[in-house]
Structures are given as C-alpha cells and as structure tokens.
Amino acid sequence: MFVPCDRGGGSAGSDFKGFTLLMPAVSVGNVGQLAIDLVISTLDMTKVGYFYTDCLVPMVGNNPYATAEENSTELSINAEVYSLPSKKLVVLQIRSPFIKNKYRPFCQTLLSWVKSSKCARVVLLSSSHAYQRDDEQLLGTPLRYLLTPDLEKAVGGLMQELKWKEMEKVAAYPGINDTEKILHIPGGGITKLLFTESCSKGIQMAVLLKFCSEGDNIPDAFALVNYLNEWLQLIKSSVSASSTDASSQWKVPSSWRLLFGNGLPPALF
Amino acid sequence: REVGVLWARGSGAAGEGSAEEPFACSKFVVAVGHNAAAFLSSFILDSVCWEVVGVVKLWNEWCRTSNTTNVLPTDSFCLFYRLISDPTVLLCQCSCYVAEDQQFQWLEKVFGCMQKEGLQVTILSTCPVADYKTQESTLTLPSPFLRALKTKEFKEQVCCPLLEQPNIVRDLPAAVLSYCQVWQIPAVLYQCYTDVIKLDTVTIEAFKPLLSSKTLKSLVKDVSESTKILKKLLTTNETHSNIYI
C-alpha cells in the first residue's frame, strides 16, 4: 500500500491524477531498476512516499541519491515513490527481489493503487534473457515495447513514427504447433503478469524492455533509459545522438559506487 | 511458516496478543543474532529486574525456536522481556533466524500489540565484515566496528558513524527499521561488522558505546556482573572448540 511521507494536510505530493507512473520490473540484470535510478537521480526527484508491502524482501540503507553530506542521512527502504509534478511523473523504485508466491498479490495491490490514484498510464521498464532470442531477434535493436490495447489507441501511431519494434510473440508449443502464439518474457519477473493483468483491467500500460544478460548492466540501463527518453522526452537529448554523448546527460547516483566489490588488499601483491 | 507470538498478560495469563488491547510501550530494544542477544544478557538483562512476557515460535529451514525460556545465548529463540519497574520498557532477544517470508508476519504480530505513540525503537544486530563495501580492502578495517542507521523521526545522538552508501542492511533488522520509517516511529539500528561468526566476547564488547546512550543508560546493570557473565560465555564456547586439539 502507498504510505505518503507527509501525513499532514497539503500533501500535494500524493495526488497523482493524470500522472505517468514509471516503474521497474525486477528482471534479468536489474536493468529496469538501474534505469529508474538514473531517472530519479538525473531529474532530482523528491521522495513522496513508501510502498509498504509484504511482497518484497526487506532492506534499508541511507539515501542512494545523496549528493552531499546533508542529504546523505535520509533512510531509504525497499520500495519508494518519487514524484516530479512539473513533468506529471511519478516513479516507483523497487530495490529488492520478490518473496516466493508474492508476484500476484503485488500486481493486484499495485494495479489497484494505480486505479485509485487515477494515474493516466503506467510505463514498466524491464529486461529479458538475451540467450532466449531467436535468429531474427539476434539482429537489429535489442529494445522492444509492448502496449496494452487501451494505450495502443493513444500512442500506437507514435511508436510507428519512432520505428520501435514490438515484442514478438512466440509459439506456445514450439516444434509441435507453430500457429498458436503467446507472449513470453523469460527473465522478466513480474512483467508478463503485470502486462496481462493491465490488459484485462483496461489500464494503459507500456512495457519497454531490453534483451540482456547478467553482468555489468550499466550500459544496458543507459540504453533503456535513452529508449524511454525517445518517447517521454524527460531530458533534452543531444543533437548528435551518438551513444557516448547521450550517456553523459544522465546523472549516475552515488550509490552505484563499488558495484563490483571493495578495493584490493595490498598484501595480494 | 506461521509465526506465533504468545504474550503473558497481567498475572501470567497467556494468550494470543491480537485479542488484547495494545499495551503502552515507550522503549523497545531488539537484539537480533547471538552476539547482540548476548550483549543484552551480559549488560542489561537479569532475572531480578526483568520478566519474560512473550515468546515467538517459528520454524524455517535454518532453525526452530526452543521451547524453554531458560535459554543460552547459543540457542535459537526469540523472547520478550519487560522491565518490572517500568512496564513500558520492552526488550527482545531474537537469536533465531527469521526467514524472509516470515519477517513481515513477525513485524505485524509484534508491533500490532503495541501502542505506537511515544515509542522509540533500538535495534542491535551483527553482520560479517566481508559484506561491508568500502574503497579500501576489508582486511585493513579495524573490525569489529559499529555503524548506525536511523529513521527520520529519530532525533537523538547516535553512538557511532552512520552507515555509508552503498552499504545496506537486510533481514529482520531491516524489516523493523523499514516499518519504523514508514510509520514514523523514531528508531535507530546499530549494526556491528565483525569477522567472527560465532558468539564472541570482542564482538559483544563492540556494542559497549551504546551503554552511554540515552536509551540504554538507565538500564545498564552492575559492571562486575557483566564481566562475570562474559567470562562464563567464553568458557561455554571453548568446550565446543576442542575438536581439533
């Protein structure tokens, strides 16, 4: 459930009517979550509340977006909500894995919150196992999108203009019967469940995902967030659009230090 | 996987906490893990000033809570003690591992029985120093050492530096602190980074700076008692480490 930071009156921070909810799926390489970190850090978003749930493994730490001594002591938990009213953007960041058997309850709680807070649409950032691609998917862009029917009506045309590729469906029974196609997002965590639930509940949802593998997923996060930016235009993209230029406009949060371990013991050498 | 919390009310009448009125609580000290629990046993708890008022029963792949209240710090148990002279002071020693799918249950069942107004929570826990992320190598760190995390509402002085990013805390201590942050309860967590996994007096003594904190100052018992208990702990341990002699 959503619990606002400020209990007092005038909690303008928790009125999300007409906002776009941006959130990650806990998926392969944690790309969605890394991309969300970049969005929150670059746009300097304000924390407006917590998503108090029994579906995620608990964790706490100090402010991951700290820029100075003063703001580094704010406690952060495993699921928090940030907002930027000027861009009508609300972001949910998820920082820990799901507890067994809790996918469905989480999806239900989340979608009922989306409905009750009257968010206009949901954008889910996710990823899928790169090794599951077929021959055609190995060529070309590793980025894909999906739209629920309700959002298809609104922005389907824009996707065509951007020349984005829709996530292909795969055969339900490969090798046996190739005619029946289903949506299959291996490594996507709650992506498929959330998407199918949104379709049936008439929620406008877009899924943006990247094919990737576990490893150093920072470049994947940049690719995904730039993909998102092509559509939502959260930051000004540079004219030359070369990959190195685009990456430098996103601010890397201070918590991304030491992702691959501590310093080496001098005695090793 | 059910977590059972049994409270003794008034004159020893036991019953499920949920059916009763929430009791007033001003200080709640939780010690998670053997070393933190032993710290409370050595420096704060005794059988004269404190009485057992609650017990948690649970089972998971790592442990099963013991059935007695006469426990050694090396056992797996989760007991609640109340200060007889001030029944709003509650202490919890939780040396059993609470699995991730049980942590929420533990929180709701324990905090569900307390009034949250005027409550302040202190959590003590330990963690391997190898988990500590820092620019230098962990070999050169002066372990054991303390780090703290506090909720927004906690305004007192902390007894050690705050936990630097990108370090995080997990499991039950994280669950309790998250709960306090969300529901705006002042709370502080003291995490001791140590390189000893078992019960160890050096690790236990690393918590000593907390004895001068506002919360624990009034609860500390006689120093000579503490040294006796610590010595006893040391000897009980040693009998088990004779295997390679």
Short mmCIF file of C-alpha atoms in Angstrom, two decimals:
data_model
loop_
_atom_site.label_atom_id
_atom_site.label_comp_id
_atom_site.label_asym_id
_atom_site.label_seq_id
_atom_site.Cartn_x
_atom_site.Cartn_y
_atom_site.Cartn_z
CA MET A 1 0.00 0.00 0.00
CA PHE A 2 1.08 3.56 -0.62
CA VAL A 3 2.05 5.48 2.52
CA PRO A 4 2.86 9.16 1.96
CA CYS A 5 5.92 10.68 3.64
CA ASP A 6 3.99 13.67 4.87
CA ARG A 7 0.98 12.83 6.93
CA GLY A 8 -0.14 16.40 7.38
CA GLY A 9 -2.54 18.25 5.12
CA GLY A 10 -1.42 19.77 1.86
CA SER A 11 0.16 16.53 0.68
CA ALA A 12 0.20 17.71 -2.89
CA GLY A 13 2.86 15.08 -3.42
CA SER A 14 0.36 12.25 -3.28
CA ASP A 15 -2.11 13.50 -5.86
CA PHE A 16 -1.18 11.59 -8.99
CA LYS A 17 -4.21 12.25 -11.15
CA GLY A 18 -3.22 12.20 -14.78
CA PHE A 19 0.40 11.35 -13.99
CA THR A 20 2.54 8.77 -15.72
CA LEU A 21 3.72 6.06 -13.34
CA LEU A 22 7.17 4.84 -14.22
CA MET A 23 8.34 1.67 -12.54
CA PRO A 24 10.80 -1.19 -12.96
CA ALA A 25 10.30 -4.92 -13.05
CA VAL A 26 12.86 -6.84 -11.03
CA SER A 27 14.30 -8.66 -14.02
CA VAL A 28 17.49 -10.02 -15.52
CA GLY A 29 20.44 -7.75 -14.85
CA ASN A 30 18.20 -5.44 -12.78
CA VAL A 31 18.21 -3.18 -15.84
CA GLY A 32 14.80 -1.67 -15.14
CA GLN A 33 15.80 -0.75 -11.61
CA LEU A 34 19.13 0.75 -12.73
CA ALA A 35 17.32 2.78 -15.38
CA ILE A 36 14.88 4.08 -12.78
CA ASP A 37 17.83 5.04 -10.56
CA LEU A 38 19.15 7.14 -13.45
CA VAL A 39 15.77 8.83 -13.93
CA ILE A 40 15.36 9.67 -10.25
CA SER A 41 18.93 10.85 -9.90
CA THR A 42 19.02 12.98 -13.08
CA LEU A 43 15.64 14.64 -12.57
CA ASP A 44 16.41 15.13 -8.86
CA MET A 45 13.02 13.78 -7.93
CA THR A 46 11.55 14.19 -4.46
CA LYS A 47 10.53 11.21 -2.37
CA VAL A 48 6.82 11.44 -1.63
CA GLY A 49 6.07 8.11 -0.04
CA TYR A 50 6.69 4.43 0.53
CA PHE A 51 5.10 1.36 -0.96
CA TYR A 52 4.63 -0.70 2.19
CA THR A 53 4.29 -4.32 1.18
CA ASP A 54 4.98 -7.84 2.41
CA CYS A 55 5.82 -8.97 -1.13
CA LEU A 56 9.40 -7.72 -1.25
CA VAL A 57 12.44 -8.78 0.77
CA PRO A 58 13.10 -6.03 3.37
CA MET A 59 16.17 -3.85 3.11
CA VAL A 60 17.25 -0.40 4.29
CA GLY A 61 20.11 1.92 3.59
CA ASN A 62 20.96 5.59 3.52
CA ASN A 63 19.90 7.86 0.69
CA PRO A 64 21.16 6.32 -2.57
CA TYR A 65 20.90 9.62 -4.43
CA ALA A 66 22.91 11.62 -1.92
CA THR A 67 24.87 14.46 -3.41
CA ALA A 68 26.27 15.98 -0.23
CA GLU A 69 26.79 15.30 3.46
CA GLU A 70 23.46 16.94 4.35
CA ASN A 71 21.18 14.79 2.27
CA SER A 72 23.05 11.53 2.76
CA THR A 73 21.41 10.57 6.03
CA GLU A 74 17.85 10.02 4.87
CA LEU A 75 16.78 6.41 5.23
CA SER A 76 15.54 4.53 2.19
CA ILE A 77 13.60 1.27 2.15
CA ASN A 78 12.89 -1.38 -0.46
CA ALA A 79 10.02 0.31 -2.34
CA GLU A 80 9.67 4.06 -2.55
CA VAL A 81 7.70 6.57 -4.58
CA TYR A 82 9.21 9.73 -6.06
CA SER A 83 7.46 12.47 -7.97
CA LEU A 84 8.10 15.35 -10.33
CA PRO A 85 4.85 17.28 -10.72
CA SER A 86 6.29 19.56 -13.41
CA LYS A 87 6.57 16.61 -15.75
CA LYS A 88 3.50 14.83 -14.32
CA LEU A 89 5.76 11.96 -13.50
CA VAL A 90 5.59 9.62 -10.53
CA VAL A 91 8.20 6.90 -10.12
CA LEU A 92 8.13 3.75 -8.04
CA GLN A 93 11.55 2.27 -7.32
CA ILE A 94 11.84 -1.34 -6.20
CA ARG A 95 15.11 -2.32 -4.58
CA SER A 96 14.79 -5.95 -3.58
CA PRO A 97 13.56 -9.24 -5.01
CA PHE A 98 10.07 -10.63 -4.63
CA ILE A 99 9.28 -13.15 -1.93
CA LYS A 100 8.15 -16.52 -3.20
CA ASN A 101 4.45 -16.69 -4.19
CA LYS A 102 4.03 -12.94 -3.90
CA TYR A 103 4.02 -11.92 -7.59
CA ARG A 104 0.28 -11.99 -7.97
CA PRO A 105 -0.61 -10.21 -4.69
CA PHE A 106 1.87 -7.48 -5.56
CA CYS A 107 0.44 -6.99 -9.05
CA GLN A 108 -3.05 -6.76 -7.62
CA THR A 109 -2.05 -4.23 -4.94
CA LEU A 110 -0.11 -2.19 -7.44
CA LEU A 111 -2.84 -2.06 -10.06
CA SER A 112 -5.50 -1.17 -7.53
CA TRP A 113 -3.26 1.70 -6.37
CA VAL A 114 -2.84 2.81 -10.00
CA LYS A 115 -6.62 2.89 -10.36
CA SER A 116 -7.30 4.61 -7.04
CA SER A 117 -4.66 7.31 -7.56
CA LYS A 118 -6.01 7.90 -11.10
CA CYS A 119 -2.67 7.63 -12.87
CA ALA A 120 -3.11 8.17 -16.57
CA ARG A 121 -0.76 5.41 -17.63
CA VAL A 122 1.98 3.08 -16.42
CA VAL A 123 5.35 2.59 -18.05
CA LEU A 124 7.19 -0.56 -16.97
CA LEU A 125 10.92 -0.86 -17.59
CA SER A 126 12.09 -4.40 -17.86
CA SER A 127 14.51 -6.81 -19.48
CA SER A 128 14.57 -10.31 -20.87
CA HIS A 129 17.20 -13.01 -21.25
CA ALA A 130 19.34 -12.32 -24.29
CA TYR A 131 20.07 -16.02 -24.79
CA GLN A 132 16.41 -16.77 -25.46
CA ARG A 133 16.32 -14.70 -28.64
CA ASP A 134 15.61 -16.41 -31.92
CA ASP A 135 17.71 -15.85 -35.08
CA GLU A 136 15.77 -12.78 -36.17
CA GLN A 137 15.90 -11.13 -32.79
CA LEU A 138 19.68 -11.53 -32.68
CA LEU A 139 19.94 -8.96 -35.46
CA GLY A 140 18.98 -5.33 -35.04
CA THR A 141 17.97 -3.48 -31.93
CA PRO A 142 17.72 -5.31 -28.59
CA LEU A 143 14.99 -2.94 -27.42
CA ARG A 144 11.32 -3.82 -27.55
CA TYR A 145 7.99 -2.37 -26.48
CA LEU A 146 4.52 -3.61 -25.61
CA LEU A 147 1.28 -1.65 -25.26
CA THR A 148 -2.00 -2.61 -23.67
CA PRO A 149 -4.96 -2.17 -26.04
CA ASP A 150 -6.08 0.98 -24.22
CA LEU A 151 -2.71 2.66 -24.66
CA GLU A 152 -2.34 1.33 -28.22
CA LYS A 153 -5.20 3.61 -29.24
CA ALA A 154 -3.48 6.62 -27.71
CA VAL A 155 0.15 6.22 -28.70
CA GLY A 156 0.34 3.36 -31.21
CA GLY A 157 0.97 5.83 -34.00
CA LEU A 158 3.86 7.45 -32.15
CA MET A 159 5.58 4.07 -31.79
CA GLN A 160 5.38 3.61 -35.56
CA GLU A 161 6.97 7.01 -36.08
CA LEU A 162 9.78 6.22 -33.67
CA LYS A 163 10.31 2.98 -35.62
CA TRP A 164 10.16 0.95 -32.44
CA LYS A 165 9.90 -2.82 -32.55
CA GLU A 166 7.07 -4.57 -30.80
CA MET A 167 7.95 -7.61 -28.70
CA GLU A 168 7.35 -10.68 -30.85
CA LYS A 169 5.11 -13.45 -29.69
CA VAL A 170 6.48 -16.97 -29.65
CA ALA A 171 4.85 -20.28 -30.42
CA ALA A 172 3.03 -21.76 -27.48
CA TYR A 173 4.15 -25.24 -28.39
CA PRO A 174 7.38 -24.80 -30.36
CA GLY A 175 8.09 -27.55 -32.82
CA ILE A 176 4.64 -29.07 -32.39
CA ASN A 177 2.22 -26.34 -33.33
CA ASP A 178 3.53 -23.03 -34.62
CA THR A 179 0.21 -21.30 -35.12
CA GLU A 180 -0.71 -20.54 -31.51
CA LYS A 181 1.39 -17.60 -30.33
CA ILE A 182 1.81 -16.36 -26.83
CA LEU A 183 3.72 -13.61 -25.10
CA HIS A 184 6.86 -14.95 -23.45
CA ILE A 185 9.24 -12.74 -21.48
CA PRO A 186 11.86 -15.01 -19.89
CA GLY A 187 13.75 -13.32 -17.07
CA GLY A 188 11.22 -10.52 -16.93
CA GLY A 189 10.00 -11.16 -13.42
CA ILE A 190 6.50 -9.74 -12.97
CA THR A 191 6.48 -8.12 -16.44
CA LYS A 192 4.20 -10.58 -18.19
CA LEU A 193 1.82 -10.90 -15.25
CA LEU A 194 1.53 -7.15 -14.80
CA PHE A 195 1.03 -6.65 -18.53
CA THR A 196 -1.69 -9.27 -18.90
CA GLU A 197 -3.44 -8.04 -15.75
CA SER A 198 -3.37 -4.48 -17.10
CA CYS A 199 -4.80 -5.60 -20.41
CA SER A 200 -7.72 -7.27 -18.69
CA LYS A 201 -8.31 -4.36 -16.28
CA GLY A 202 -8.26 -1.73 -19.01
CA ILE A 203 -5.19 0.05 -17.67
CA GLN A 204 -2.99 1.97 -20.08
CA MET A 205 0.39 0.32 -19.76
CA ALA A 206 3.53 0.31 -21.84
CA VAL A 207 6.39 -2.11 -21.32
CA LEU A 208 9.83 -1.11 -22.51
CA LEU A 209 12.38 -3.87 -22.35
CA LYS A 210 15.87 -4.74 -23.44
CA PHE A 211 17.40 -8.11 -24.18
CA CYS A 212 20.42 -8.53 -21.96
CA SER A 213 22.41 -10.89 -19.78
CA GLU A 214 23.69 -10.66 -16.24
CA GLY A 215 26.97 -8.84 -15.89
CA ASP A 216 27.83 -5.18 -15.94
CA ASN A 217 24.38 -3.89 -16.79
CA ILE A 218 25.13 -0.19 -16.58
CA PRO A 219 25.37 0.22 -20.38
CA ASP A 220 22.05 -1.68 -20.67
CA ALA A 221 20.49 0.75 -18.20
CA PHE A 222 21.67 3.70 -20.25
CA ALA A 223 20.33 2.13 -23.44
CA LEU A 224 16.95 1.52 -21.82
CA VAL A 225 16.67 4.98 -20.33
CA ASN A 226 17.59 6.60 -23.65
CA TYR A 227 14.93 4.46 -25.34
CA LEU A 228 12.42 5.71 -22.78
CA ASN A 229 13.57 9.25 -23.40
CA GLU A 230 12.85 8.98 -27.14
CA TRP A 231 9.20 8.71 -26.18
CA LEU A 232 8.72 10.61 -22.92
CA GLN A 233 11.37 13.27 -23.58
CA LEU A 234 12.35 13.51 -19.91
CA ILE A 235 15.67 15.18 -20.68
CA LYS A 236 16.94 17.01 -23.71
CA SER A 237 18.80 14.54 -25.87
CA SER A 238 21.89 15.78 -27.66
CA VAL A 239 21.68 16.56 -31.37
CA SER A 240 24.47 14.23 -32.43
CA ALA A 241 22.76 11.27 -30.72
CA SER A 242 25.94 9.25 -30.52
CA SER A 243 25.88 6.81 -27.63
CA THR A 244 28.68 8.43 -25.61
CA ASP A 245 27.08 11.85 -25.70
CA ALA A 246 23.68 10.58 -24.64
CA SER A 247 25.06 8.68 -21.63
CA SER A 248 26.74 11.70 -20.13
CA GLN A 249 23.47 13.58 -19.73
CA TRP A 250 22.15 11.11 -17.20
CA LYS A 251 23.45 11.58 -13.69
CA VAL A 252 24.82 8.43 -12.10
CA PRO A 253 23.70 8.14 -8.47
CA SER A 254 26.31 7.97 -5.72
CA SER A 255 25.09 4.52 -4.66
CA TRP A 256 26.47 2.99 -7.86
CA ARG A 257 29.98 3.06 -6.40
CA LEU A 258 31.66 -0.22 -5.60
CA LEU A 259 29.19 -2.32 -7.61
CA PHE A 260 31.88 -4.87 -8.21
CA GLY A 261 33.46 -5.17 -4.78
CA ASN A 262 35.84 -3.41 -2.46
CA GLY A 263 39.33 -2.21 -3.05
CA LEU A 264 42.04 -4.84 -3.25
CA PRO A 265 44.12 -5.81 -0.24
CA PRO A 266 47.67 -4.53 -0.79
CA ALA A 267 49.02 -7.82 0.60
CA LEU A 268 47.72 -9.51 -2.54
CA PHE A 269 50.62 -8.08 -4.49
CA ARG B 1 5.85 -20.98 8.14
CA GLU B 2 3.43 -19.42 10.56
CA VAL B 3 4.97 -17.12 13.16
CA GLY B 4 3.29 -17.47 16.54
CA VAL B 5 3.65 -14.70 19.13
CA LEU B 6 2.46 -15.54 22.62
CA TRP B 7 2.15 -12.88 25.27
CA ALA B 8 1.76 -13.36 29.01
CA ARG B 9 -0.66 -10.79 30.40
CA GLY B 10 -1.02 -9.43 33.90
CA SER B 11 -0.69 -12.28 36.35
CA GLY B 12 0.81 -14.76 33.93
CA ALA B 13 -2.33 -15.34 31.87
CA ALA B 14 -1.09 -16.34 28.42
CA GLY B 15 -2.94 -15.69 25.21
CA GLU B 16 -2.66 -14.52 21.61
CA GLY B 17 -1.68 -10.88 21.59
CA SER B 18 -4.09 -9.88 18.87
CA ALA B 19 -7.18 -10.35 21.00
CA GLU B 20 -5.95 -8.00 23.70
CA GLU B 21 -5.65 -4.26 23.97
CA PRO B 22 -2.36 -2.90 22.61
CA PHE B 23 -0.06 -2.17 25.52
CA ALA B 24 1.82 1.07 26.01
CA CYS B 25 5.47 0.94 25.07
CA SER B 26 7.99 3.73 25.39
CA LYS B 27 11.20 1.86 24.63
CA PHE B 28 11.60 -1.25 22.54
CA VAL B 29 15.08 -2.72 22.24
CA VAL B 30 15.52 -5.58 19.78
CA ALA B 31 18.70 -7.64 19.62
CA VAL B 32 18.97 -9.77 16.51
CA GLY B 33 21.54 -12.54 16.41
CA HIS B 34 23.59 -14.36 19.03
CA ASN B 35 26.14 -11.64 19.76
CA ALA B 36 23.63 -8.86 20.10
CA ALA B 37 21.44 -11.07 22.31
CA ALA B 38 24.47 -11.94 24.44
CA PHE B 39 25.26 -8.23 24.79
CA LEU B 40 21.84 -7.65 26.31
CA SER B 41 22.23 -10.71 28.55
CA SER B 42 25.59 -9.51 29.82
CA PHE B 43 24.94 -5.83 30.30
CA ILE B 44 21.24 -5.32 30.77
CA LEU B 45 19.11 -8.35 31.46
CA ASP B 46 18.87 -10.15 34.75
CA SER B 47 16.26 -12.28 36.44
CA VAL B 48 15.52 -9.70 39.15
CA CYS B 49 14.54 -6.57 37.24
CA TRP B 50 13.19 -8.20 34.10
CA GLU B 51 10.43 -10.72 33.46
CA VAL B 52 9.67 -12.76 30.38
CA VAL B 53 6.41 -11.55 28.85
CA GLY B 54 6.38 -13.02 25.39
CA VAL B 55 7.81 -15.65 23.12
CA VAL B 56 7.88 -16.19 19.37
CA LYS B 57 7.50 -19.66 17.98
CA LEU B 58 8.60 -20.31 14.46
CA TRP B 59 10.27 -22.82 12.22
CA ASN B 60 12.20 -22.46 8.99
CA GLU B 61 14.99 -24.24 7.13
CA TRP B 62 17.61 -22.59 9.33
CA CYS B 63 16.25 -23.05 12.83
CA ARG B 64 13.41 -23.91 15.10
CA THR B 65 12.81 -21.87 18.23
CA SER B 66 13.41 -23.66 21.50
CA ASN B 67 10.53 -24.30 23.85
CA THR B 68 12.04 -23.18 27.14
CA THR B 69 12.55 -19.70 28.49
CA ASN B 70 15.77 -20.73 30.21
CA VAL B 71 17.99 -20.27 27.22
CA LEU B 72 21.67 -19.97 26.44
CA PRO B 73 22.76 -17.28 24.01
CA THR B 74 23.83 -20.03 21.61
CA ASP B 75 20.28 -21.43 21.34
CA SER B 76 17.69 -20.36 18.80
CA PHE B 77 14.97 -18.40 20.50
CA CYS B 78 13.00 -15.18 20.45
CA LEU B 79 11.93 -13.86 23.83
CA PHE B 80 10.41 -10.63 25.06
CA TYR B 81 11.27 -9.18 28.46
CA ARG B 82 9.61 -6.34 30.34
CA LEU B 83 11.22 -4.13 32.98
CA ILE B 84 9.29 -4.74 36.18
CA SER B 85 9.85 -1.21 37.49
CA ASP B 86 8.68 0.33 34.20
CA PRO B 87 6.39 -1.96 32.17
CA THR B 88 6.60 0.27 29.12
CA VAL B 89 10.19 -0.81 28.52
CA LEU B 90 10.31 -3.90 26.34
CA LEU B 91 13.35 -5.89 25.28
CA CYS B 92 13.57 -8.59 22.67
CA GLN B 93 16.32 -11.12 22.14
CA CYS B 94 15.92 -12.79 18.79
CA SER B 95 18.69 -15.26 18.12
CA CYS B 96 16.71 -17.39 15.71
CA TYR B 97 16.80 -16.61 12.02
CA VAL B 98 13.53 -15.17 10.79
CA ALA B 99 13.16 -16.11 7.12
CA GLU B 100 12.21 -13.51 4.53
CA ASP B 101 8.64 -14.75 4.21
CA GLN B 102 8.24 -14.62 8.00
CA GLN B 103 9.69 -11.17 8.65
CA PHE B 104 6.51 -9.31 7.77
CA GLN B 105 4.43 -11.62 9.97
CA TRP B 106 6.85 -11.06 12.87
CA LEU B 107 6.56 -7.30 12.42
CA GLU B 108 2.81 -7.18 12.23
CA LYS B 109 2.30 -9.55 15.16
CA VAL B 110 4.81 -7.84 17.43
CA PHE B 111 4.12 -4.21 16.59
CA GLY B 112 0.43 -4.93 16.31
CA CYS B 113 0.32 -5.43 20.07
CA MET B 114 1.97 -2.12 20.90
CA GLN B 115 0.76 1.41 21.01
CA LYS B 116 2.96 3.39 18.65
CA GLU B 117 2.66 6.80 20.31
CA GLY B 118 5.73 7.76 22.28
CA LEU B 119 7.53 4.65 21.14
CA GLN B 120 11.23 4.60 20.43
CA VAL B 121 12.94 1.56 18.95
CA THR B 122 16.58 0.50 19.17
CA ILE B 123 17.84 -2.42 17.12
CA LEU B 124 21.14 -4.22 17.59
CA SER B 125 22.49 -6.64 15.05
CA THR B 126 25.67 -8.09 13.64
CA CYS B 127 26.86 -8.74 10.16
CA PRO B 128 30.02 -10.17 8.57
CA VAL B 129 32.62 -7.51 7.84
CA ALA B 130 33.13 -9.07 4.41
CA ASP B 131 29.75 -7.59 3.47
CA TYR B 132 30.98 -4.07 4.17
CA LYS B 133 31.60 -2.16 0.97
CA THR B 134 34.40 0.33 1.08
CA GLN B 135 37.10 1.80 -1.09
CA GLU B 136 39.80 0.05 0.89
CA SER B 137 40.04 -3.69 1.31
CA THR B 138 38.21 -5.20 4.27
CA LEU B 139 41.45 -6.76 5.55
CA THR B 140 42.66 -3.41 6.84
CA LEU B 141 39.43 -2.48 8.60
CA PRO B 142 39.58 -2.38 12.41
CA SER B 143 36.79 -4.86 12.98
CA PRO B 144 34.59 -5.20 14.88
CA PHE B 145 33.12 -1.76 14.39
CA LEU B 146 29.69 -0.19 14.64
CA ARG B 147 27.61 1.63 12.09
CA ALA B 148 24.19 3.15 12.57
CA LEU B 149 21.06 3.84 10.55
CA LYS B 150 18.22 5.96 11.86
CA THR B 151 14.69 6.85 10.83
CA LYS B 152 13.62 10.37 10.03
CA GLU B 153 11.93 10.83 13.40
CA PHE B 154 14.96 9.79 15.45
CA LYS B 155 16.49 12.98 16.76
CA GLU B 156 18.96 11.79 19.39
CA GLN B 157 22.69 11.42 19.08
CA VAL B 158 23.93 8.19 17.55
CA CYS B 159 26.89 6.49 19.20
CA CYS B 160 28.84 5.79 16.03
CA PRO B 161 29.13 6.90 12.39
CA LEU B 162 26.18 6.38 10.07
CA LEU B 163 26.29 3.59 7.55
CA GLU B 164 27.78 4.91 4.35
CA GLN B 165 26.35 4.27 0.92
CA PRO B 166 26.39 1.85 -0.89
CA ASN B 167 26.01 -0.39 2.16
CA ILE B 168 22.61 -1.82 3.03
CA VAL B 169 21.06 -3.82 5.83
CA ARG B 170 18.90 -6.88 5.31
CA ASP B 171 16.69 -9.37 7.15
CA LEU B 172 14.82 -8.72 10.39
CA PRO B 173 16.75 -5.58 11.43
CA ALA B 174 15.94 -4.06 8.03
CA ALA B 175 12.32 -5.11 8.31
CA VAL B 176 11.96 -3.45 11.74
CA LEU B 177 13.70 -0.27 10.64
CA SER B 178 11.61 -0.08 7.43
CA TYR B 179 8.44 -0.44 9.49
CA CYS B 180 9.55 2.39 11.78
CA GLN B 181 10.48 4.64 8.86
CA VAL B 182 7.15 4.12 7.11
CA TRP B 183 5.04 4.59 10.24
CA GLN B 184 7.17 7.48 11.52
CA ILE B 185 8.45 5.85 14.69
CA PRO B 186 11.83 7.14 15.91
CA ALA B 187 14.23 4.23 15.61
CA VAL B 188 17.93 3.56 15.39
CA LEU B 189 19.77 0.46 14.21
CA TYR B 190 23.28 -0.33 15.36
CA GLN B 191 24.97 -2.83 13.10
CA CYS B 192 28.23 -4.40 14.26
CA TYR B 193 30.51 -5.54 11.47
CA THR B 194 32.59 -8.42 12.73
CA ASP B 195 34.83 -11.12 11.34
CA VAL B 196 33.73 -13.74 13.85
CA ILE B 197 30.61 -15.71 13.02
CA LYS B 198 30.10 -17.43 16.37
CA LEU B 199 29.49 -15.98 19.81
CA ASP B 200 32.49 -13.84 20.64
CA THR B 201 33.26 -11.52 23.52
CA VAL B 202 35.15 -9.00 21.39
CA THR B 203 32.11 -8.59 19.16
CA ILE B 204 29.81 -8.32 22.15
CA GLU B 205 32.01 -5.65 23.69
CA ALA B 206 31.90 -3.68 20.45
CA PHE B 207 28.36 -2.72 21.42
CA LYS B 208 29.59 -1.06 24.62
CA PRO B 209 29.39 2.54 23.33
CA LEU B 210 25.63 2.07 23.31
CA LEU B 211 25.60 1.80 27.09
CA SER B 212 26.12 5.55 27.32
CA SER B 213 23.20 6.31 25.00
CA LYS B 214 20.08 7.93 26.41
CA THR B 215 18.02 4.81 25.84
CA LEU B 216 20.25 2.25 27.49
CA LYS B 217 21.97 4.35 30.15
CA SER B 218 19.22 3.81 32.67
CA LEU B 219 19.02 0.08 32.02
CA VAL B 220 22.66 -0.92 32.49
CA LYS B 221 23.29 -3.24 35.39
CA ASP B 222 26.33 -3.64 37.62
CA VAL B 223 29.63 -3.82 35.71
CA SER B 224 31.08 -6.66 37.78
CA GLU B 225 28.03 -8.77 36.90
CA SER B 226 28.69 -8.17 33.23
CA THR B 227 32.32 -9.26 33.38
CA LYS B 228 31.27 -12.46 35.18
CA ILE B 229 28.69 -13.28 32.52
CA LEU B 230 31.07 -12.56 29.66
CA LYS B 231 33.66 -14.87 31.21
CA LYS B 232 31.02 -17.58 31.52
CA LEU B 233 30.13 -17.19 27.84
CA LEU B 234 33.74 -17.60 26.89
CA THR B 235 34.07 -20.86 28.79
CA THR B 236 30.82 -22.37 27.46
CA ASN B 237 32.10 -21.70 23.96
CA GLU B 238 35.52 -23.14 24.44
CA THR B 239 34.32 -26.61 25.28
CA HIS B 240 32.90 -26.81 21.76
CA SER B 241 36.09 -25.72 20.03
CA ASN B 242 38.23 -28.57 21.37
CA ILE B 243 37.62 -30.69 18.35
CA TYR B 244 40.98 -30.00 16.73
CA ILE B 245 43.10 -30.39 19.84
#
